[in-house]
XYZ file of C-alpha atoms in Angstrom:
547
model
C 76.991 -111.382 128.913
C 79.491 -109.427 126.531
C 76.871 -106.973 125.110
C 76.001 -105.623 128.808
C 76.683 -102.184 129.738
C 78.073 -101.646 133.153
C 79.626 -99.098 134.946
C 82.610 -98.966 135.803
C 85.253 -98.265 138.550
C 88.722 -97.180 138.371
C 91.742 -98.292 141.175
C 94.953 -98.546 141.455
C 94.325 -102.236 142.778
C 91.516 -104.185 142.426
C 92.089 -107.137 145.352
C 89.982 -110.248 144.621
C 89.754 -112.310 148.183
C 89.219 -111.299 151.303
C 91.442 -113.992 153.079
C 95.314 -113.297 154.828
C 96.920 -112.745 151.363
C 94.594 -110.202 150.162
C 94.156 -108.268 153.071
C 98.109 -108.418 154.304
C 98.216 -107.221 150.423
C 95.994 -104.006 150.664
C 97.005 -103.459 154.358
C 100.803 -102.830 152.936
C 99.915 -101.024 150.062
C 98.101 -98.272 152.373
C 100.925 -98.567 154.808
C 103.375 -97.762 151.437
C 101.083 -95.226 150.309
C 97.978 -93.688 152.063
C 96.600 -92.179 148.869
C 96.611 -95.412 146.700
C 93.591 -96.801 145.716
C 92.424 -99.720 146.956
C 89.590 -101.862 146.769
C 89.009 -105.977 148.328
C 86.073 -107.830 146.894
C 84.932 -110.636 148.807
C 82.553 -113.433 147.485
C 81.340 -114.272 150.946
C 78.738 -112.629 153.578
C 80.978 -110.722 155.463
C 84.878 -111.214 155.186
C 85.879 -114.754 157.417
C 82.290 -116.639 155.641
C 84.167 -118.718 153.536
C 87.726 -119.083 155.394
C 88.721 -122.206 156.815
C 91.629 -123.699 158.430
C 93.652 -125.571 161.147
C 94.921 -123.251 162.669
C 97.880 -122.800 164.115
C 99.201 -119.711 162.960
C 103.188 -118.700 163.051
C 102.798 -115.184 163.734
C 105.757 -114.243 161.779
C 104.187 -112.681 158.816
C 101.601 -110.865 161.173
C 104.962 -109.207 162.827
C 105.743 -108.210 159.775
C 103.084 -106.672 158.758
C 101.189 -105.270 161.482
C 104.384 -105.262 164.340
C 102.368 -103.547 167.186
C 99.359 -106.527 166.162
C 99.115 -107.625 170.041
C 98.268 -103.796 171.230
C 96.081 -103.527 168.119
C 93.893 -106.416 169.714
C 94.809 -109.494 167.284
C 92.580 -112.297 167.799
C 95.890 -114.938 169.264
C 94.724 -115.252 172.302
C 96.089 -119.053 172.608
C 99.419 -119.829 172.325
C 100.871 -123.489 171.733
C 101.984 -124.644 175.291
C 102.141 -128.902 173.901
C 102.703 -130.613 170.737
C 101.614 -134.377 170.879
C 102.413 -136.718 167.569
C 100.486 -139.820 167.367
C 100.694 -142.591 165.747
C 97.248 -144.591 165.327
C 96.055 -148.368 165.096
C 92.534 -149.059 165.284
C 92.867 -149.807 168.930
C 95.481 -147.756 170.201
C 98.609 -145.353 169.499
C 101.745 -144.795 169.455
C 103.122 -141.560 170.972
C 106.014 -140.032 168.364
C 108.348 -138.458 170.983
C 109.215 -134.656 169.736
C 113.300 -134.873 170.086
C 113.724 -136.460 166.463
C 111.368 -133.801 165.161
C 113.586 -131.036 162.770
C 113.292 -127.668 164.934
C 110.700 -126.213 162.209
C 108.566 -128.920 163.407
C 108.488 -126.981 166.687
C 105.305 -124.499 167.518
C 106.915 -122.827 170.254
C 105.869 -119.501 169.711
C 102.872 -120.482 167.927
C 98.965 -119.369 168.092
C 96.197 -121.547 168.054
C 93.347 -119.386 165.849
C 90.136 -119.140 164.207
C 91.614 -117.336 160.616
C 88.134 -116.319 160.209
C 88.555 -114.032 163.290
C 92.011 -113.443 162.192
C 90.863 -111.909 158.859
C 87.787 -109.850 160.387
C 90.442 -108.332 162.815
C 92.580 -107.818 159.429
C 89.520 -105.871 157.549
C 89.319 -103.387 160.315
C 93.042 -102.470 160.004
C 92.694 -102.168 156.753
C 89.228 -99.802 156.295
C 91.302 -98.091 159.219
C 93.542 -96.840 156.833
C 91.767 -96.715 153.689
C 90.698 -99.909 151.819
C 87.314 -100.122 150.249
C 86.106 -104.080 151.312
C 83.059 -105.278 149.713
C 81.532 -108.678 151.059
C 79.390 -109.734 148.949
C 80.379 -109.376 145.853
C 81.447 -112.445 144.030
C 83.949 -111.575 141.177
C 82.233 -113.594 138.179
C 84.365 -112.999 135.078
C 88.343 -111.076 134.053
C 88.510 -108.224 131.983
C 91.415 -107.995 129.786
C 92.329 -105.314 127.308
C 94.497 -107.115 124.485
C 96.904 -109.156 126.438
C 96.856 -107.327 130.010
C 94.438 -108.256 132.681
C 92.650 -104.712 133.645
C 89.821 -105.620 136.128
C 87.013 -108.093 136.848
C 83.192 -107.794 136.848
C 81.890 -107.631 140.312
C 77.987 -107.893 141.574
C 76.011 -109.640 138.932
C 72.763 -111.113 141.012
C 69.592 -112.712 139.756
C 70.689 -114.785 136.552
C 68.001 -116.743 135.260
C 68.101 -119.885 135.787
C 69.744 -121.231 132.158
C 72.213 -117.981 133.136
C 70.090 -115.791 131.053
C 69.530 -112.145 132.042
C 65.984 -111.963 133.280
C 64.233 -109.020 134.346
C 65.406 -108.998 137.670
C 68.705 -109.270 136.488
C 71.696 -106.494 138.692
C 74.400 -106.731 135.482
C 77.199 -105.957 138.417
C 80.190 -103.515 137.481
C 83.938 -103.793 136.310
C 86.296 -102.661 138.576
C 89.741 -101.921 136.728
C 93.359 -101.589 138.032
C 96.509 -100.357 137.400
C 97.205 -104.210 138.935
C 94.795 -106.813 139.700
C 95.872 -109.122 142.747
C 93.878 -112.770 142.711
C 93.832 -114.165 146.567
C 91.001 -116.615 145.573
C 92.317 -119.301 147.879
C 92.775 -122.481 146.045
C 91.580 -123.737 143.152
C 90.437 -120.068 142.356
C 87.899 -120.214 139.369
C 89.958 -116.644 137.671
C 93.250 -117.747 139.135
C 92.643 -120.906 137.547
C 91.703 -118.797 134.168
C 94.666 -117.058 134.496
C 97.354 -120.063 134.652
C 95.556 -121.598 131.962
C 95.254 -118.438 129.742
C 98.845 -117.599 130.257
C 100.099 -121.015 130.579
C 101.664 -120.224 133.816
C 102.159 -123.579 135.061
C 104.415 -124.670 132.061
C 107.886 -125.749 133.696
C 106.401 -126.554 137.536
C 104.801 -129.583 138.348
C 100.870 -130.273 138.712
C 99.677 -129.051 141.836
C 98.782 -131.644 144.521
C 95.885 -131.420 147.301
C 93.900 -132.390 150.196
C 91.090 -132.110 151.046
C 90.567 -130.984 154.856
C 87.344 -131.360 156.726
C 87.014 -129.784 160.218
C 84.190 -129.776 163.366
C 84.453 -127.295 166.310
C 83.438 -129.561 169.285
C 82.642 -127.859 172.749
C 83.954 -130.394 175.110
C 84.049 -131.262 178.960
C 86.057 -128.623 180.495
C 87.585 -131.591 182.919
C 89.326 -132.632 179.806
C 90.486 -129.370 178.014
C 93.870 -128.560 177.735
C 93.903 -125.086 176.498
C 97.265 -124.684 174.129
C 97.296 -128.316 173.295
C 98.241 -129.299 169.632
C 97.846 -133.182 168.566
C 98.384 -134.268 165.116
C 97.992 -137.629 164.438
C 98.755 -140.622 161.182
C 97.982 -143.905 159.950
C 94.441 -145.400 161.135
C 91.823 -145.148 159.563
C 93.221 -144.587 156.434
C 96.399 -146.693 156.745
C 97.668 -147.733 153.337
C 94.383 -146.312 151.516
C 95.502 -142.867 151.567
C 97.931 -140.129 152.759
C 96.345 -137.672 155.243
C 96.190 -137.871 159.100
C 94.383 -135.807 162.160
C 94.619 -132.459 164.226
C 92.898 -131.636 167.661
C 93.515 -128.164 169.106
C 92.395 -127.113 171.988
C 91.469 -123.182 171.776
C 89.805 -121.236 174.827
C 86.219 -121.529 175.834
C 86.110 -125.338 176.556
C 86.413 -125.650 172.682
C 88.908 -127.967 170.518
C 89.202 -127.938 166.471
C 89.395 -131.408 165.160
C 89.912 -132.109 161.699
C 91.263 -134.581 158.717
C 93.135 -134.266 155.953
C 93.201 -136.885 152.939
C 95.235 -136.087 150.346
C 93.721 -136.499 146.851
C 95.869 -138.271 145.382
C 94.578 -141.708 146.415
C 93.791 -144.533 143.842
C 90.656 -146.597 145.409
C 87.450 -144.197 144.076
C 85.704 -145.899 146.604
C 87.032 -144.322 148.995
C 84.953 -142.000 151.021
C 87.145 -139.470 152.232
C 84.231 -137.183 154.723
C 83.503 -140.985 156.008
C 86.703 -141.877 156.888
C 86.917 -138.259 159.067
C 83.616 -139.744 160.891
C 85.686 -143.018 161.670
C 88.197 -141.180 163.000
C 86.629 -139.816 165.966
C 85.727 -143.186 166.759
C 89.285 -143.959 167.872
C 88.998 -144.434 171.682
C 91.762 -141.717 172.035
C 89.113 -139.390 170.586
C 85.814 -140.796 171.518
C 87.202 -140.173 175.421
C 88.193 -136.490 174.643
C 84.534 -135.763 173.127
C 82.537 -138.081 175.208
C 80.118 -135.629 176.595
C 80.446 -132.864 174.079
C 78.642 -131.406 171.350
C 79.557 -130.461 167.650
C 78.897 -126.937 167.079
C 80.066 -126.012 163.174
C 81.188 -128.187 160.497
C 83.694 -127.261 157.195
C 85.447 -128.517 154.296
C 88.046 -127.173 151.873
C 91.015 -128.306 149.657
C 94.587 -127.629 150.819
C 97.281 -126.685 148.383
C 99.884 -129.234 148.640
C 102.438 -129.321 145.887
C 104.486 -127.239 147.724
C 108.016 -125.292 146.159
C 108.095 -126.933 142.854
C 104.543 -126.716 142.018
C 103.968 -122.993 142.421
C 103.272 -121.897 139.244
C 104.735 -118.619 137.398
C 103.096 -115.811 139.754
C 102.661 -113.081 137.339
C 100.997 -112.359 133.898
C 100.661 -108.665 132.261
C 98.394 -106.958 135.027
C 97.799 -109.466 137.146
C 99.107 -111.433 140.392
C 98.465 -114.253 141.936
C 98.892 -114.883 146.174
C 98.890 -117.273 148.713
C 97.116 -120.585 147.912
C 96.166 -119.293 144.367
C 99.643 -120.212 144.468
C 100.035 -122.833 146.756
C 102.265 -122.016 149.369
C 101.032 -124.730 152.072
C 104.336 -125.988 153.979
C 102.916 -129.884 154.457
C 104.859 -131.142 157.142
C 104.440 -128.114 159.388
C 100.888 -127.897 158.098
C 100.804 -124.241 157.489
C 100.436 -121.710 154.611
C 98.549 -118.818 156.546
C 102.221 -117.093 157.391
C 103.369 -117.588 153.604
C 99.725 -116.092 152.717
C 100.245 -112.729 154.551
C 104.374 -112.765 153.211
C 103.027 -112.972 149.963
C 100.614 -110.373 149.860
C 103.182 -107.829 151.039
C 105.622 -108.753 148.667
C 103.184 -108.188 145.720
C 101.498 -105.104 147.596
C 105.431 -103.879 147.645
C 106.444 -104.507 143.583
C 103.087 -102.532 142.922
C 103.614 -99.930 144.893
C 107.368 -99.608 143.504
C 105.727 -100.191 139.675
C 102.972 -97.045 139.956
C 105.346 -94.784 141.589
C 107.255 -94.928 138.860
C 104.887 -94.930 136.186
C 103.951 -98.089 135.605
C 100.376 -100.444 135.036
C 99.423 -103.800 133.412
C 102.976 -104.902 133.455
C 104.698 -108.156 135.065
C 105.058 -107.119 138.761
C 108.508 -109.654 138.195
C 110.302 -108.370 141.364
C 107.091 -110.060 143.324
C 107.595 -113.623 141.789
C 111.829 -113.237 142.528
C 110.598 -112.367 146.078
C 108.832 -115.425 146.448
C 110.725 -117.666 145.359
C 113.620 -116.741 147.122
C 113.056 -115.039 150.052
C 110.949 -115.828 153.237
C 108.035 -118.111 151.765
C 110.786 -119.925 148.796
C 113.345 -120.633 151.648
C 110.599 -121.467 153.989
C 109.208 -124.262 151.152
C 112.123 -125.451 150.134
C 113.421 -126.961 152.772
C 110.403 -129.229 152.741
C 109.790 -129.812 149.425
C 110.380 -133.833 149.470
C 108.471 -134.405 152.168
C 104.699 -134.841 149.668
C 106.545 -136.809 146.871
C 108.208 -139.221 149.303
C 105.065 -139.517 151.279
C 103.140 -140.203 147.575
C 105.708 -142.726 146.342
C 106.798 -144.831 148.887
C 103.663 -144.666 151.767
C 103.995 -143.102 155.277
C 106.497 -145.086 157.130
C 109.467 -144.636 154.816
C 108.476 -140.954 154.335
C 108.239 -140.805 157.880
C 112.147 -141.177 157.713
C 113.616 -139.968 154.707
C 111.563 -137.080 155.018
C 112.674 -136.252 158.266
C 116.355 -136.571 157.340
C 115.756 -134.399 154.499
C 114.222 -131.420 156.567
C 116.932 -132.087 158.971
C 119.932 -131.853 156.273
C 118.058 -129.097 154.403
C 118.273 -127.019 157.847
C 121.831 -127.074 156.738
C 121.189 -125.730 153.335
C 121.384 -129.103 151.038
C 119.214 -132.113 150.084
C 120.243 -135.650 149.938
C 117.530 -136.144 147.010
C 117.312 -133.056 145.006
C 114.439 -132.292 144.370
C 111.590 -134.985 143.528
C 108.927 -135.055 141.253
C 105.241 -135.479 141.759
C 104.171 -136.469 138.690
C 100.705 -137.442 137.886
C 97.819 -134.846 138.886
C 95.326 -135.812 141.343
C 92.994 -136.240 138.985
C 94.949 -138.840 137.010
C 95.936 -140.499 140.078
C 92.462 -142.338 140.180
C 92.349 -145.998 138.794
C 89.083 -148.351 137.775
C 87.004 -149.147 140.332
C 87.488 -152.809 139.238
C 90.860 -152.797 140.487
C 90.133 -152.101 144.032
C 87.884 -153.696 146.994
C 84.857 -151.629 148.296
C 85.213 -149.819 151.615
C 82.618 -150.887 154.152
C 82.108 -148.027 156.160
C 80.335 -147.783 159.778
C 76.662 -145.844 160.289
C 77.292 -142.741 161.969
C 75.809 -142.720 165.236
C 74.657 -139.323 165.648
C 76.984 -138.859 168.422
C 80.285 -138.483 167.696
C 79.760 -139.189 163.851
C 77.110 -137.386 161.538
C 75.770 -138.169 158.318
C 76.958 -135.475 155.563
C 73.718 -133.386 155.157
C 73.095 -133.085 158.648
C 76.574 -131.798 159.203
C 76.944 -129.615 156.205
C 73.417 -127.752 158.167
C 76.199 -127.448 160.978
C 77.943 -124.752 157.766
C 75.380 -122.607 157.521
C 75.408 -123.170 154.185
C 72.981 -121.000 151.543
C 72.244 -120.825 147.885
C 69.484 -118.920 146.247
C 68.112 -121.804 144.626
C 66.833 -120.064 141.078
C 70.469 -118.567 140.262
C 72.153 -120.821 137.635
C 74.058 -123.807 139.438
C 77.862 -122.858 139.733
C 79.151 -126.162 139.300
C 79.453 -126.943 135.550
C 79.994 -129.961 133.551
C 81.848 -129.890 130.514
C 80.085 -132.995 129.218
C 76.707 -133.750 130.672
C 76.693 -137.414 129.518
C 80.181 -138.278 131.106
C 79.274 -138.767 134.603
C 76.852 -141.444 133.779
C 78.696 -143.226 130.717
C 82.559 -142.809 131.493
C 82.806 -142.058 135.961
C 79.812 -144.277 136.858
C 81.103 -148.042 135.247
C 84.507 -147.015 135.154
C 85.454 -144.927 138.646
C 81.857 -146.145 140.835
C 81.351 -142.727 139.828
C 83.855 -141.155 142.489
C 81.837 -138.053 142.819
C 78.926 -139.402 145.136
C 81.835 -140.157 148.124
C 84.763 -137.559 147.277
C 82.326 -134.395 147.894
C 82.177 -133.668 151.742
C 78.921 -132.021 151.357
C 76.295 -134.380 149.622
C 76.748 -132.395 146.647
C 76.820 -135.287 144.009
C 74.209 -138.203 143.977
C 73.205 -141.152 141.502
C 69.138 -141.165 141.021
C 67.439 -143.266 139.115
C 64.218 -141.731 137.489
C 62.215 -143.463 134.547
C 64.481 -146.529 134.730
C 67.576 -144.597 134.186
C 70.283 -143.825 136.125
C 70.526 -139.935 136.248
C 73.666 -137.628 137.514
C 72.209 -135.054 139.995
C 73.875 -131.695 141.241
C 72.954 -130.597 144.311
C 74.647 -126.930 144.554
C 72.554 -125.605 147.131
C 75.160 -128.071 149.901
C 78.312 -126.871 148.066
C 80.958 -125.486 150.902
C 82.947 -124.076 147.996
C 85.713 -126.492 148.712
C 86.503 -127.501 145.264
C 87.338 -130.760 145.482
C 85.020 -131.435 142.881
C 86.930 -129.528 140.320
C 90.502 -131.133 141.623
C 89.672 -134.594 141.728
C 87.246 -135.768 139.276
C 88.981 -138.382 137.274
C 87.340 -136.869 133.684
C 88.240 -133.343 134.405
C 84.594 -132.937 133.531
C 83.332 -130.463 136.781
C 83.809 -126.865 136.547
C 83.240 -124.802 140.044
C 82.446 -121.766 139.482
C 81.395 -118.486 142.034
C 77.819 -118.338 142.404
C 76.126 -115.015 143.106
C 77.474 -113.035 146.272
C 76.629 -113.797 149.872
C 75.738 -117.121 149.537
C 77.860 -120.478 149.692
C 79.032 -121.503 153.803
C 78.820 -118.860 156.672
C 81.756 -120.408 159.039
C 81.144 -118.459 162.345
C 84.658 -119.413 163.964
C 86.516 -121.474 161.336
């Protein structure tokens, strides 16, 4: 699409992302300067469509931002009054009492949120002072000018279906910027153009993941605890993987639960969305949902890698925020706070480059924010706790991660600073080497199959757009993943994207993008590297009501 002519647009800042980094980003650059420029594109519906997490939100980077945020009607309306750590067997737990937990552990003080209503509330401060938001508008491809980033293209609808340009075909627009700010969430298709192109993450190690899957169930109000935060570990996933549980209890009779398994597991049979189904089989959490309903369903990938796998932050025009960088602290299970610190930190070394004169340049004084103020201090002190957990299983990390959070709250590490080595990706072994995973049939009760969840998503794709998920070598899935890996894809996508058919006697690899939740997992852990996710048009992928 090089030859088409489109119109342009010109900012000071082009945002790309309307999640907490992007918006805390053009928020502060208003609050800096009321005449700058701003503009937010977001990919999804309306801004909140596509975000997804826990949450339990440490307000702290909302104070900063936005300090009068209560009076301004935030949507906290549930603070953390009980934090519960279990540990599970397939019968029973184990309750982990809290007084060995290091104080950052603690959620006194905490929230218990939807970030999609977080981030809505967020757009209105922000058009209140200024910012241009588009929803919408799915940013499809950079624009550089020699070296420098200066914009992206915006707003391209009705590809053919090969990704021609038909006749119906809106060519979308560049939007340029003095800076260009990527808050893509992770595993950002142009944040993940950008490390490569600039070879950002030369130096850090490989990122690591999860992927988290979450259900909003409306319960029996006899058994709602309103404030209540339970995480919980081992069963079912036990020595098969690294992950564990959270139920929160929000207002309205309604509790989050969700499951995290970290991506780095070996077994490709493992079925990662089936294993969340099993969960809520546990008689601890059949009881609390006995006689309740599951109202929305969700996936998405977690940045995991934590301090030393943020990449360099900067390249000649551009930034990159929040999980585009991965600033997830695992243990606490939180990144939204670090999102919003991040975005005014780069909305500040913007601000200071244009007044005095500058564009396309390093914003340097963002990245030496970063990494050592708020967010670097914040991740450092738990930057063992993923490595030991990956190397030497939960129990031990149980320990020697604890006693390295506690001695880091003293300002030193017993262990340095550990490695993570392989990717996810790489992580994955032969099929042959590893036993198949009998899972149960859900029982359309307190388990689902995938499709009829991922209806629970509200989940949309014009179906004659090009697909957005692209394979670098059409042939691998069936000659390389399928006899080597089981072909890992059919059971590591939580929406039914991926299937095995066989059609004329052959076995064929089908793609079906119309289920994607834009989670990316796809693109993280295929053991070939071979899947490319993409954006599709605007407006369509998930429409998360309360996520």
């Amino acid at each position: 699409m090089s030859e088409v002519v489109r119109e342009t647009m010109e900012y000071d800042v082009v945002i790309v992302g309307a999640g907490p980094a992007g918006l805390s980003a053009a928020i502060r650059l208003k609050q800096l300067d009321a005449d700058l420029q701003v503009v937010v594109l977001e990919k999804g519906s309306e801004v909140g469509a596509h975000i997804l997490s826990g949450a339990v939100l440490d307000p702290c980077g909302l104070d900063a931002l936005i300090p009068d945020w209560k009076e301004k009607g935030a949507p906290l309306n549930v603070p953390v009054k009980e934090d519960n750590f279990y540990m599970l067997g397939e019968a029973g737990e184990i309750r982990i009492p809290n007084f060995p937990m290091p104080p950052l552990m603690n959620n006194h003080g905490n929230y218990i949120v939807s970030m999609g209503n977080v981030t809505r509330w967020m757009a209105e401060q922000a058009e209140a002072l200024g910012v241009e938001i588009f929803p919408g508008m799915a940013c499809s491809e950079l624009v550089y000018e020699g070296e420098r980033l200066k914009g992206v293209v915006a707003g391209v609808f009705g590809l053919e279906a090969d990704g021609s340009i038909g006749e119906n075909t809106e060519p979308g627009m560049e939007l340029h910027g003095k800076y260009v700010f990527l808050s893509e969430g992770v595993r950002g298709s142009l944040s993940k153009e950008v490390i490569e192109k600039y070879n950002l993450a030369e130096g850090h190690e490989p990122q690591k993941f999860g992927l988290g899957m979450k259900e909003i169930w409306e319960i029996d109000p006899a058994k709602h605890k309103e404030g209540s935060v339970t995480h919980t570990m081992g069963w079912p996933l036990n020595g098969n993987a690294g992950g564990g549980s959270f139920i929160y209890h929000l207002e309205n009779n309604q509790v989050y639960v969700g499951f995290v398994v970290h991506l780095n597991y070996k077994n490709p049979h493992l079925y990662p969305y089936m294993e969340f189904q099993r969960f809520k089989h546990h008689p601890m959490v059949a009881e609390l949902l006995k006689g309740g309903k599951r109202v929305a369903y969700g996936a998405r990938a977690i940045s995991e890698g934590g301090y030393q796998s943020m990449p360099k932050m900067v390249a000649p025009g551009v930034a990159l925020l929040g999980c585009s960088v991965g600033m997830v602290n695992v243990p606490r299970i939180k990144g939204n706070h670090n999102a919003m610190l991040s975005g005014m930190a780069a909305a500040e070394a913007a601000h200071e480059a244009i007044k005095s004169g500058r564009e396309g340049d390093e914003l340097t004084a963002y990245e030496t924010e970063v990494r050592t103020g708020a967010i670097g201090k914040d991740l450092k002190k738990v930057r063992n706790v993923k490595p030991m957990w990956s190397k030497w299983g939960l129990l031990p990390s149980l320990v020697l991660g604890g006693l390295d959070m506690w001695t880091n709250t003293f300002g030193f590490s017993l262990f340095g600073t550990l490695k993570h080595g392989k990717n996810d990706a790489d992580s994955t072994e032969p099929a042959a080497a590893h036993k198949e995973i009998s899972y149960p049939k859900p029982d359309g009760t307190l388990s689902f199959d995938r499709l009829t969840n991922v209806s629970f998503s509200m989940t949309n794709h014009e179906e004659s757009q090009p697909a957005h998920l692209h394979l670098k070598d059409a042939s691998l899935p069936i000659s390389v993943n399928l006899p080597k890996y089981a072909e890992p894809a059919q059971r590591y996508c939580p929406a039914g994207v991926y299937e095995i058919v066989e059609k004329e006697g052959e076995q064929q690899f089908v793609i079906n993008f119309q289920n994607c939740v834009h989670c990316k997992t796809c693109d993280i852990k295929d053991p070939s590297q071979n899947i490319n996710w993409t954006t599709p048009q605007g407006g369509d992928g998930p429409n998360y009501p309360n996520m």
